[in-house]
Coordinates of C-alpha atoms in Angstrom, one line a residue:
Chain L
X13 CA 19.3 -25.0 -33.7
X14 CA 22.6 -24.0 -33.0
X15 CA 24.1 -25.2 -36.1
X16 CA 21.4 -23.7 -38.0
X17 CA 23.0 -20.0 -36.6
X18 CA 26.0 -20.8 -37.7
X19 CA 25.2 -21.5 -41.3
X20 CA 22.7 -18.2 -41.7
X21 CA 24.9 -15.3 -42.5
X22 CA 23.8 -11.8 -40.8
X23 CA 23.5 -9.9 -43.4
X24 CA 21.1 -6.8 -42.2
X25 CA 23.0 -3.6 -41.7
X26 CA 25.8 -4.3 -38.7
X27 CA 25.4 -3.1 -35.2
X28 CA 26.2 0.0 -34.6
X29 CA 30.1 -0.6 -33.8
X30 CA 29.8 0.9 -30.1
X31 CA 28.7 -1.2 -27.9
X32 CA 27.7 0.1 -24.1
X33 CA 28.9 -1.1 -20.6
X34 CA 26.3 -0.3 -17.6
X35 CA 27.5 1.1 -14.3
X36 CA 24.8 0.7 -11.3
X37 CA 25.8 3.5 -8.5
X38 CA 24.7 2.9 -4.8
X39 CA 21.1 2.4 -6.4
X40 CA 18.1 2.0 -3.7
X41 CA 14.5 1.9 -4.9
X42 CA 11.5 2.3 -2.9
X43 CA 8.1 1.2 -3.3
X44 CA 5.9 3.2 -0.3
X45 CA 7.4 1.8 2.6
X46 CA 9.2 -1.5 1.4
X47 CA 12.6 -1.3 0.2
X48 CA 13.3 -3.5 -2.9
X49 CA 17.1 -2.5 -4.0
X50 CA 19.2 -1.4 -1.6
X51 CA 22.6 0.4 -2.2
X52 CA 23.3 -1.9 -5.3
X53 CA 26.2 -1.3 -7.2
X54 CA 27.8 -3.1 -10.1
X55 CA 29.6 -3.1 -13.4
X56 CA 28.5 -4.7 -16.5
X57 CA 31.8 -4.3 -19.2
X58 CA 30.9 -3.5 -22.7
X59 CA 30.6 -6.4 -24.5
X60 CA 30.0 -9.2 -21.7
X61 CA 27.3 -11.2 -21.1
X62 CA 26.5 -10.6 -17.3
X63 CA 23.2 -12.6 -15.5
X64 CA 22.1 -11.2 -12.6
X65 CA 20.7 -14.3 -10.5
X66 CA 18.5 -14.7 -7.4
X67 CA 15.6 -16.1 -6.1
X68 CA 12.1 -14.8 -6.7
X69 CA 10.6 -11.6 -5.4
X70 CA 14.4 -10.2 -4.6
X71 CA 14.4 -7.2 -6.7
X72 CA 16.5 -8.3 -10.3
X73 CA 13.5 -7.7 -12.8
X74 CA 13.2 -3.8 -11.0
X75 CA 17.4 -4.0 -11.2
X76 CA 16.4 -4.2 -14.7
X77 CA 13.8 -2.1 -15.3
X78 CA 16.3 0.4 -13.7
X79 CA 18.5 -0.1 -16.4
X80 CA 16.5 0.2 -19.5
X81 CA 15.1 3.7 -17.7
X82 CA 11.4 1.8 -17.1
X83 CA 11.8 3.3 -12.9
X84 CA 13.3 6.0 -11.6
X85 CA 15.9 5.3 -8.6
X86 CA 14.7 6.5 -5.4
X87 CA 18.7 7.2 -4.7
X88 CA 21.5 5.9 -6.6
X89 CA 22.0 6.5 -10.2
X90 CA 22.2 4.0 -13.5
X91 CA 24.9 4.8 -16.2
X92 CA 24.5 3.3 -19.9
X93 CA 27.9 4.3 -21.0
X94 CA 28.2 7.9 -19.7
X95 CA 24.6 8.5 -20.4
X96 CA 21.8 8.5 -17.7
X97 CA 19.4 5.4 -18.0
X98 CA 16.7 7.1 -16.4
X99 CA 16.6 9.9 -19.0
X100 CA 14.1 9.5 -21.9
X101 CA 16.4 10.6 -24.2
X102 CA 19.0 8.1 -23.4
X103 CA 17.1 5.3 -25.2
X104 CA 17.8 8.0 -28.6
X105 CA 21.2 7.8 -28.1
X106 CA 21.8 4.4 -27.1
X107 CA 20.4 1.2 -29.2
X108 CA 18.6 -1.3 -25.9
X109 CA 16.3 -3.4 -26.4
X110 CA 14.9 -5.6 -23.6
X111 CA 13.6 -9.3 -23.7
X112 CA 10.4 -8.9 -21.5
X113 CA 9.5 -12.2 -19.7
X114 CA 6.1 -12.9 -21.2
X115 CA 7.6 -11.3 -24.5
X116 CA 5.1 -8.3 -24.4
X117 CA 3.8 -8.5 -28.2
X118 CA 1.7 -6.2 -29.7
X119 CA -1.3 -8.5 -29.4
X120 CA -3.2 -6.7 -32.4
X121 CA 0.1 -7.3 -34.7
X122 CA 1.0 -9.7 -37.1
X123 CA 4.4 -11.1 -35.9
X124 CA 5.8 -9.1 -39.3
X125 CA 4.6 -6.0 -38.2
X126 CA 5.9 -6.5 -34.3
X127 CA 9.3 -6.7 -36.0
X128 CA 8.6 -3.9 -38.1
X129 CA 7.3 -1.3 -35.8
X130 CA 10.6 -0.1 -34.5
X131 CA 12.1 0.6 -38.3
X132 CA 9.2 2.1 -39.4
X133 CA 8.4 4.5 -36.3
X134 CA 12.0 5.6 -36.3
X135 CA 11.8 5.3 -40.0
X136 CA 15.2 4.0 -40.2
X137 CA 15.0 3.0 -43.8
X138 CA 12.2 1.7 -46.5
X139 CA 9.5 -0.8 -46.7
X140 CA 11.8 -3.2 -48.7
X141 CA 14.7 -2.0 -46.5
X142 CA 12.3 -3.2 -43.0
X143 CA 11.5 -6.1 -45.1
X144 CA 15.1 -7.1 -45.4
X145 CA 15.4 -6.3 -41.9
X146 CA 12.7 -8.3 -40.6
X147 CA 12.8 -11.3 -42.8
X148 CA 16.7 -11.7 -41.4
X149 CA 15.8 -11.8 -38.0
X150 CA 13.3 -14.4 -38.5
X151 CA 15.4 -16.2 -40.3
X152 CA 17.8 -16.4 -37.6
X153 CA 15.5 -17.4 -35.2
X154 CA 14.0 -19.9 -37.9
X155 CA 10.6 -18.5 -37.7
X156 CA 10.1 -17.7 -41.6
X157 CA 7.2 -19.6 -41.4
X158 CA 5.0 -17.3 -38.5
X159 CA 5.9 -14.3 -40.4
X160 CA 1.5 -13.9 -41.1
X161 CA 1.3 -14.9 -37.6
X162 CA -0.6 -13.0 -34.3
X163 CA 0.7 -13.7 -31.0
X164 CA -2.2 -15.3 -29.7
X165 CA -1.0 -18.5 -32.5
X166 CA 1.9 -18.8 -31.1
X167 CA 3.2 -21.2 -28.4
X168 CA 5.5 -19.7 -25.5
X169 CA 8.6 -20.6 -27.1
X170 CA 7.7 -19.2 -30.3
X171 CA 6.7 -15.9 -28.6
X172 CA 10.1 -15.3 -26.8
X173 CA 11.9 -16.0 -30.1
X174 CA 9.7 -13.6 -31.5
X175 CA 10.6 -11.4 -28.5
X176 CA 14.5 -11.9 -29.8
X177 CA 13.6 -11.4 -33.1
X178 CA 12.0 -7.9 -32.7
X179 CA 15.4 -7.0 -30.8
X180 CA 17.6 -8.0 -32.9
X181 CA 15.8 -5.9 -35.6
X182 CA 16.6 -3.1 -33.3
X183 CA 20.1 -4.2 -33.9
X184 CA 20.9 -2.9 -30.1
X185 CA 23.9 -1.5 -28.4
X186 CA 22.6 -3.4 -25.2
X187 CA 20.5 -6.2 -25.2
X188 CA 18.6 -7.2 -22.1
X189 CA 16.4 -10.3 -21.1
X190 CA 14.4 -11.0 -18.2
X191 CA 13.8 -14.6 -17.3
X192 CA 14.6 -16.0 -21.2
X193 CA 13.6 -19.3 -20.2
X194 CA 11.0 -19.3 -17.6
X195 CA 8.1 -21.2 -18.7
X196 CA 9.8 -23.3 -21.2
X197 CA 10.7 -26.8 -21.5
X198 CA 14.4 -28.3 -21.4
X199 CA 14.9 -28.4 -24.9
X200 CA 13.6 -25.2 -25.9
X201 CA 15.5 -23.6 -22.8
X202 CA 18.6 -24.8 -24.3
X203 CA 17.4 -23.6 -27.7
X204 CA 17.2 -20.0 -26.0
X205 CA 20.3 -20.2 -24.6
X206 CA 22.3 -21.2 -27.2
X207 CA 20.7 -18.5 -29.3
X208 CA 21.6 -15.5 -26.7
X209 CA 25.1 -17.2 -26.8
X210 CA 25.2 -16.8 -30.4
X211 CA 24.0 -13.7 -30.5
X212 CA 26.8 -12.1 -28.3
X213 CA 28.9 -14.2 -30.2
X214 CA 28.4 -12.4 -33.8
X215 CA 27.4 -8.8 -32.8
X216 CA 29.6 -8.6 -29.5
X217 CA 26.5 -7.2 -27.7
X218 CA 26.5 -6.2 -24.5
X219 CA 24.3 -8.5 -23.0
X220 CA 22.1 -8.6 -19.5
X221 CA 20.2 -11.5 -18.3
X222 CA 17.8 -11.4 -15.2
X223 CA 17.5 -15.6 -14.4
X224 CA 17.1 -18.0 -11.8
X225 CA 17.8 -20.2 -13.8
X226 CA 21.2 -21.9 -12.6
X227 CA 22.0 -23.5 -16.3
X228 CA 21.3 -20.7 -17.9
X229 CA 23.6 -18.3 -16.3
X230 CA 26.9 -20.7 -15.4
X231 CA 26.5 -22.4 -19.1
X232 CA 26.9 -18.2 -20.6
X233 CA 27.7 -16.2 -18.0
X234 CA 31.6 -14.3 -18.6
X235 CA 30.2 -12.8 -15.0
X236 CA 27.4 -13.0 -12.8
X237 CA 26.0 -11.5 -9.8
X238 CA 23.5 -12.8 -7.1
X239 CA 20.8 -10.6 -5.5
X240 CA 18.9 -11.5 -2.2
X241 CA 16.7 -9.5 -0.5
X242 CA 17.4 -6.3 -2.9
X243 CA 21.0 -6.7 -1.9
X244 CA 24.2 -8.4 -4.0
X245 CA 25.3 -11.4 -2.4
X246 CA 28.1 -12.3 -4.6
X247 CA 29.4 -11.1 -7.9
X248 CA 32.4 -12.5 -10.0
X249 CA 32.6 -15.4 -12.8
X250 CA 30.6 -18.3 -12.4
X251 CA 33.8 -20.5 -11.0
X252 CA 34.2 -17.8 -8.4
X253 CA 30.2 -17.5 -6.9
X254 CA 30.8 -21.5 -6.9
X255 CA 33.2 -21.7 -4.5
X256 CA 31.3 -18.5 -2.4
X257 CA 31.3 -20.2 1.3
X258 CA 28.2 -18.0 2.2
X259 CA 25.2 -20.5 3.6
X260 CA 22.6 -18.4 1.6
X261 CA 24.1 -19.0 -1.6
X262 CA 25.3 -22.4 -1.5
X263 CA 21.7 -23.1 -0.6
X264 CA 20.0 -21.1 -3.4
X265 CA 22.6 -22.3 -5.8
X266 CA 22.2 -26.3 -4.7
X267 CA 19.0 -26.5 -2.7
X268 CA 18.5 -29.7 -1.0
X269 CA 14.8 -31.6 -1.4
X270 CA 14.2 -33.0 1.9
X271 CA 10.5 -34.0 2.5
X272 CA 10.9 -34.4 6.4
X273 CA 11.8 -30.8 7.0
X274 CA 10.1 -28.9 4.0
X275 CA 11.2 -25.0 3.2
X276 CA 7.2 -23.8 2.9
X277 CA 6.6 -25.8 6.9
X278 CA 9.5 -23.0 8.0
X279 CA 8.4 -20.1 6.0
X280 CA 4.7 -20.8 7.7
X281 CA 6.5 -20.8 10.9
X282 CA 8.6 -17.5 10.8
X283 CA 5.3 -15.7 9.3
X284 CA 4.0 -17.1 12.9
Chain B
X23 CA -7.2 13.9 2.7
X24 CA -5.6 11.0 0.2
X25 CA -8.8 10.8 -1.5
X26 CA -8.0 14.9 -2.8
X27 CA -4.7 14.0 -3.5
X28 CA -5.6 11.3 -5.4
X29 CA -8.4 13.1 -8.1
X30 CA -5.7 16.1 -8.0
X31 CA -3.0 13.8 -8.9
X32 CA -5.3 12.4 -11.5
X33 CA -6.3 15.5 -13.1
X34 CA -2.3 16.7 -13.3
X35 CA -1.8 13.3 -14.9
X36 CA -4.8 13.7 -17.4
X37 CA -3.4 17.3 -18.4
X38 CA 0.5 16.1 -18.4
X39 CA -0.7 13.3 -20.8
X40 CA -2.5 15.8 -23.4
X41 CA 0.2 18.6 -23.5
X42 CA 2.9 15.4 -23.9
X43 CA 0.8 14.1 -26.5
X44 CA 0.1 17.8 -28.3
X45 CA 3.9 17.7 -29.1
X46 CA 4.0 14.9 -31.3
X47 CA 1.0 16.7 -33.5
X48 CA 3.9 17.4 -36.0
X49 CA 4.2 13.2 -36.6
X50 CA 0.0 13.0 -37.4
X51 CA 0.4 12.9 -41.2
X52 CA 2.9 10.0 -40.4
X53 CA 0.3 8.3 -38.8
X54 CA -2.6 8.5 -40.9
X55 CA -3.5 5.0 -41.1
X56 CA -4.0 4.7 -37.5
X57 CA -6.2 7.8 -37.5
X58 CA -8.3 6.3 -40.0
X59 CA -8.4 3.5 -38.2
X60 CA -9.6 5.3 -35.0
X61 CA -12.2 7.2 -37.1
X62 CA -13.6 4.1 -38.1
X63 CA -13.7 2.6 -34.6
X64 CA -15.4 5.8 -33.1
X65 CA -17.2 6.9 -36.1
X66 CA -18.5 3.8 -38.2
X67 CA -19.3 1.5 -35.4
X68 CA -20.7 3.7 -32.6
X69 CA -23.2 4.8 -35.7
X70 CA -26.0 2.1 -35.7
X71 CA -26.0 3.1 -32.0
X72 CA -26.4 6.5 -32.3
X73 CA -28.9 6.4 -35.6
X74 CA -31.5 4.1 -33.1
X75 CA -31.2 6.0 -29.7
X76 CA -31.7 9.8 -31.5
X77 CA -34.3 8.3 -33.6
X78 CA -36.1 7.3 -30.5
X79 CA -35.2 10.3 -28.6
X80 CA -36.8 12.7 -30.5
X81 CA -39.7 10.4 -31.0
X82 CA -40.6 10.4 -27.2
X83 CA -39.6 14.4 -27.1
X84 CA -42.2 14.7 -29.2
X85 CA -44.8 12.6 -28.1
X86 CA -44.3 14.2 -24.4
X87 CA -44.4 17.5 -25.8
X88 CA -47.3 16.9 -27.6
X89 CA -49.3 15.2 -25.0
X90 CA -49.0 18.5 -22.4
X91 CA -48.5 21.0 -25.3
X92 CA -51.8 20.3 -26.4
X93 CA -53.4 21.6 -23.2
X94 CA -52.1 25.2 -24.3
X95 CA -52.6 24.6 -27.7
X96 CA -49.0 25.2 -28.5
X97 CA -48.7 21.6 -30.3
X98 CA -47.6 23.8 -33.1
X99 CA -44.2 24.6 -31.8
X100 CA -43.4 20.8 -31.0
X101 CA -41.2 20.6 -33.9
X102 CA -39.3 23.9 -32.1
X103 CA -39.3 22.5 -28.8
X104 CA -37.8 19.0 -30.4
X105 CA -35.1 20.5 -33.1
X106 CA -33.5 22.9 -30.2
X107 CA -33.3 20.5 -27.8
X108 CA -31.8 18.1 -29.8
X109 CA -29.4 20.8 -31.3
X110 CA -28.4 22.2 -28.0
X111 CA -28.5 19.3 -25.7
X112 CA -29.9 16.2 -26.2
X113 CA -28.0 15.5 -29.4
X114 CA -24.6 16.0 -28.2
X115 CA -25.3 14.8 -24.5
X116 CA -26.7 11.4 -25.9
X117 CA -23.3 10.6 -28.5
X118 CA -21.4 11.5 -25.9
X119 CA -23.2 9.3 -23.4
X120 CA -22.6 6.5 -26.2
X121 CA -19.3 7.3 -26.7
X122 CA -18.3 7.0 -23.1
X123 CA -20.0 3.5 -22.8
X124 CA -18.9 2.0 -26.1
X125 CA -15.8 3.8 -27.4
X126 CA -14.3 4.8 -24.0
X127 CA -14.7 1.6 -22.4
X128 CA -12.8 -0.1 -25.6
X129 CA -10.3 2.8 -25.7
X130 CA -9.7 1.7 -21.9
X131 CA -9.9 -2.0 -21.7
X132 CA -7.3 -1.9 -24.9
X133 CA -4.9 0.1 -23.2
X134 CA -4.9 -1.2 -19.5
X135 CA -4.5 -4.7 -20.8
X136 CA -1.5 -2.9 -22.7
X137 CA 0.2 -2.0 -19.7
X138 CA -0.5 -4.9 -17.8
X139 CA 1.0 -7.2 -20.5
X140 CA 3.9 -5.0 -20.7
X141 CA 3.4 -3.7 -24.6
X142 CA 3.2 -0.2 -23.1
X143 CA 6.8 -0.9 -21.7
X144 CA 8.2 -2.9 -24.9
X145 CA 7.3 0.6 -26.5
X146 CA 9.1 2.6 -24.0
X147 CA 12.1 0.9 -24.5
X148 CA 11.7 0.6 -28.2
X149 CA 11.7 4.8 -27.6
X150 CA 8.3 5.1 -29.5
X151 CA 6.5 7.1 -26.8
X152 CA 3.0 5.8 -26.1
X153 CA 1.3 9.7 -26.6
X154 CA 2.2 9.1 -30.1
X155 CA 1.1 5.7 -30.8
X156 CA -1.9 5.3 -28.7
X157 CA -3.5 8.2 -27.7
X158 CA -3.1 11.7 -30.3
X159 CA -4.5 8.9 -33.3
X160 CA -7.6 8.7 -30.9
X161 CA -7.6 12.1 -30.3
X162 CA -7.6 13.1 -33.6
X163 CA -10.1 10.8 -34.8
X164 CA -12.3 11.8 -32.3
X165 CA -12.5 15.9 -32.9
X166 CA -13.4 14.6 -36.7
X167 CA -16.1 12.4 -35.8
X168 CA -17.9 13.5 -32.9
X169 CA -19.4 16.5 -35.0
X170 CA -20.6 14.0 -37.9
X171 CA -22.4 11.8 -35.2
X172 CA -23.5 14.5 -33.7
X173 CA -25.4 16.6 -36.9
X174 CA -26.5 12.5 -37.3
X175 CA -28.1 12.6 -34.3
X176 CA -29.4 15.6 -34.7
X177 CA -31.2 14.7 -37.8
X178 CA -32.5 11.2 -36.5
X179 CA -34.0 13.3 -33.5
X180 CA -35.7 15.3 -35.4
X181 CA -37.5 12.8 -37.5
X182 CA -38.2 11.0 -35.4
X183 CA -40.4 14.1 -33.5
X184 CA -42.0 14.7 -37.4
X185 CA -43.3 10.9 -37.5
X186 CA -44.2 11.0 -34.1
X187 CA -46.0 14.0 -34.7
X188 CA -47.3 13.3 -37.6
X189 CA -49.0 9.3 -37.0
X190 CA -50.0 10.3 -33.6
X191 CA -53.4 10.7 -33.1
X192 CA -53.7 13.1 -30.5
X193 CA -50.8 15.3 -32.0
X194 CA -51.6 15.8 -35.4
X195 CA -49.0 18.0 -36.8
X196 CA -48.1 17.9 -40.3
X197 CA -44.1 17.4 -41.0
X198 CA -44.4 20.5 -43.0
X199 CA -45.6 22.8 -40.0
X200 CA -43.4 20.7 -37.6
X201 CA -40.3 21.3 -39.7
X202 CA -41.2 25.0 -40.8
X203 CA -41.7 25.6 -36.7
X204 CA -37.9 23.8 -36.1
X205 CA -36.8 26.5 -39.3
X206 CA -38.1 29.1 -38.0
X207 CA -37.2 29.3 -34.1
X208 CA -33.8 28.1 -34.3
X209 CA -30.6 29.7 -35.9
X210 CA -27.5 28.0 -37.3
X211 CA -25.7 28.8 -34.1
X212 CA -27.8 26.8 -32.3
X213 CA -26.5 24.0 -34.1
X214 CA -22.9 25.0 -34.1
X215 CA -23.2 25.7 -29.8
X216 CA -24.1 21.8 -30.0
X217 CA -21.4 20.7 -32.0
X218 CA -18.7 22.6 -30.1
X219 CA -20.0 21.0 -26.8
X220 CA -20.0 16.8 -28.3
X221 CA -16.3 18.2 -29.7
X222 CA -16.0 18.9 -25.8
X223 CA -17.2 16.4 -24.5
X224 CA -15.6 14.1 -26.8
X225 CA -12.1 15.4 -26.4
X226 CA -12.6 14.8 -22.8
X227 CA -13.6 10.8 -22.6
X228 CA -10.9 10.0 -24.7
X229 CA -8.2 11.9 -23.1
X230 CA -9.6 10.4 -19.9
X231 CA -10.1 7.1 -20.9
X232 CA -6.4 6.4 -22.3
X233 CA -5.1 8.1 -18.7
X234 CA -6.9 5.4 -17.1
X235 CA -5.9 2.7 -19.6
X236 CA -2.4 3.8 -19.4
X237 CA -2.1 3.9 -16.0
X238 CA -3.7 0.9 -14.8
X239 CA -1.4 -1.2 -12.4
X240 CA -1.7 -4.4 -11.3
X241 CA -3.2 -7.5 -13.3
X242 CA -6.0 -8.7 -15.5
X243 CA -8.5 -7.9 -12.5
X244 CA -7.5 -4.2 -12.8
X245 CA -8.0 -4.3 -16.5
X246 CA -12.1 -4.4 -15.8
X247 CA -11.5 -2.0 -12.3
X248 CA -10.0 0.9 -15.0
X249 CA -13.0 0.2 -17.2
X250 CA -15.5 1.1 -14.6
X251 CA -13.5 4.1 -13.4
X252 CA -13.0 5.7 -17.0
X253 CA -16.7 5.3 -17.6
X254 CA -18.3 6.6 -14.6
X255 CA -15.5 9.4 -14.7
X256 CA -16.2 10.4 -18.2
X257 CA -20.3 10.1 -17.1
X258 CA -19.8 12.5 -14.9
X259 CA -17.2 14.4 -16.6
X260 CA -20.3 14.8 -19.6
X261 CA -22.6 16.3 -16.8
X262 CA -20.3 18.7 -15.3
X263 CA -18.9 20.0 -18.6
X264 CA -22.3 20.0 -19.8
X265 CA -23.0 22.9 -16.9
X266 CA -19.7 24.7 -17.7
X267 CA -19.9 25.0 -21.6
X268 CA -23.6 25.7 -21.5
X269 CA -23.1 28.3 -19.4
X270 CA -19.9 30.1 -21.0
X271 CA -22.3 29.5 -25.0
X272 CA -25.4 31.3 -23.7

């Protein structure tokens, strides 16, 4: 797959030359009484591909949505560039499109006209022009042949390189994925990977990815950052959160099997 | 207390969702396929529907009518009794009952499951705002067509009152005298006072139904949870309305 990226030339119209870093400010949501980011703050530099790890339920896909302007912060802000993320009218100003875990198709679209919706609603050029357009991005993702396609065909790889497809058509400023290879097999995990590398590799995108997936994010990663409990643990290049010391991470980053003492016996007990 | 806050909240939301989706009326000639499409869905299919259930409203008008109407010997103003409450009421009370049921509860189920699988959001971030794309189509479509099913309606009430009227024994009244009573009784704005209530009543199920759709939260199970709140809502959405514009036409 990866050598198939290399050989297919990019040829749609470029990315818009400016690409975007994202500053997170003190950022705290609430969601009625339970606290689910507290005083985050980070800095994602233009043109880097940054994952933002932890384990499940500790706030990274609502970090997220918090980027891409989806929540509003209950204190704290989110900066795309020097634009506001939570404004409306940042996502006119600034190209982001966002890899959505389950892919979120348009279940009543052909896989053509998922790709095509953005062009034509923004009516960024012709029909031959959003053929062009979306005929490259399949290309690149070697899905010429689901072009007729519906969602509902396709198998869960297919749908998150669909997912890719439709935002690369959106040839973005700031490309985002949550949880690229959740539900996929090894190979097609790799597949993903190798393809978000690439990406960043031609357009020099700046690129987000939400994973707990440890492969994933040390294999890419220029930095990462590690959330528990709505909180950042650790932040810095993959070498550096290695070597962290702290108990919490070594143990979500290598977590020991052992049958005799299992993790689920001592959740029951501290919900006792 | 909550449970105030709640149906206030929901009416804001309702009203916010209109007046954001108003603003994009400049981008409706853009976006003709999709109302054409909508017209079909609300139009074309609720038809069948709609041609049956009038048919066989007017029919039973007309054979109650006629059954106590015949004590006064008033059968001859059946067919005025049948073609004004058709007109007024029944007509547009009846497609909008269908609507609700058939239309509303698609228009809801389509857009919960939307949000739930995220395409709501996918558009958000694709910056094509969902007032645009989902609901002003539907809302279009629906202020064209609810006056065609209506006059349909209208027209399958009120033969069905003349057969009735005329094959039943006891009744006996000629379609000629039945249709020259309806002529004579009832005035053009009669029919226009119905219109403007299933345009109404219309306008309202489908702005309500796509607030519930787009706001469901939650997963699959809240899909059929937003169903049954849109259609009981817009039920008794139709009756209240029904009191208010009645009133403010007579």
């Amino acid at each position: 797959m990866s050598s198939n990226f290399a050989s297919t030339a990019y040829t749609a119209a470029p990315f818009i030359g400016k690409t975007f870093g994202v500053t997170v400010n003190k950022l705290s949501k609430k969601f009625g009484r339970t606290t689910v980011l507290r005083d985050i703050s980070l800095e994602v530099k233009a043109g880097e591909i940054f994952c933002i790890m932890g384990p499940s339920g500790s706030g990274k896909s609502v970090l997220l949505k918090h980027i891409v302007g989806l929540e509003r912060p209950t204190s704290g802000d989110v900066k795309i560039g020097e634009f506001d993320a939570s404004d409306p009218a940042t996502r006119d100003k600034v190209h982001l499109a966002l890899v959505f875990q389950a892919g979120a198709l348009f279940n009543s679209l052909s896989v053509y006209d998922n790709l095509a919706l953005y062009p034509r609603e923004h009516r960024l050029c012709n029909e031959s022009g959003i053929r062009d357009r979306v005929m490259n991005a399949l290309t690149i993702l070697s899905l010429e042949k689901a072009v007729k396609k519906f969602p509902s065909e396709l198998s869960g790889g297919m749908k998150k390189r669909v997912a890719i497809a439709r935002a690369l058509v959106m040839e973005p400023q700031l490309l985002l994925y949550d949880e690229p290879t959740s539900e996929l097999d090894p190979v097609m995990s790799a597949t993903i990977i190798e393809i978000i590398a690439t990406l960043r590799e031609q357009t020099a995108v700046t690129t987000i990815v939400v994973t707990h997936d440890r492969a994933l994010a040390f294999s890419i990663a220029d930095r990462l950052a590690i959330i528990m409990d709505g909180r950042i643990c650790a932040i810095g290049t993959p070498a550096e959160v290695k070597q962290s010391k702290d108990p919490a991470i070594t143990n979500f980053l290598n977590p020991v099997i052992d049958l005799k003492n299992p993790r689920f016996k001592q959740l029951e007990n501290n919900h006792e | 207390m909550n449970q105030i806050k709640l149906v206030l909240g929901n009416i804001g939301g309702t009203i916010l969702l209109l007046v954001r989706s108003l603003k994009y009326i400049p981008t409706l000639p853009r976006q003709f396929p999709r109302f054409i499409e909508q017209c079909y869905f609300i139009g074309y299919t609720t038809l069948p529907i709609v041609t049956i259930l009038s048919f066989f409203i007017g029919s039973v008008l007309a054979l109650q009518s006629g059954y106590s109407m015949e004590n006064f010997g008033a059968k001859q103003f059946i067919g005025t009794l049948v073609g004004l409450s058709m007109a007024r009421e029944l007509g547009p009370m009846m497609v909008s009952i269908l609507l609700a049921g058939r239309v509303g509860s698609a228009i809801t189920a389509e857009l919960a499951s939307m949000k739930v699988y995220q395409e709501v959001d996918a558009l958000e971030t694709m910056s094509i705002p969902p007032e645009r794309m989902l609901v002003l189509p539907r809302l279009a479509a629906v202020l064209v067509m609810m006056p065609v099913l209506a006059i349909i309606a209208n027209l399958c009430g009120w033969y069905g009152g003349a057969i009735v009227c005329q094959y039943t024994h006891f009744i006996s009244v000629d379609s000629e005298a039945y249709f020259a009573a309806l002529k004579h009784f009832m005035k053009p704005q009669d029919i226009v006072d119905g219109l403007l209530k299933a345009e109404v009543f219309g306008f309202a199920i489908v702005l309500v139904c796509c607030y519930t759709g787009l706001n469901t939260r939650g997963g699959p199970r809240e899909i059929g949870a937003s169903v049954t709140k849109a259609v009981v809502t817009s039920l008794i959405l139709i009756l209240v309305l029904d009191y208010f514009v009645t009133k403010i036409l007579l």
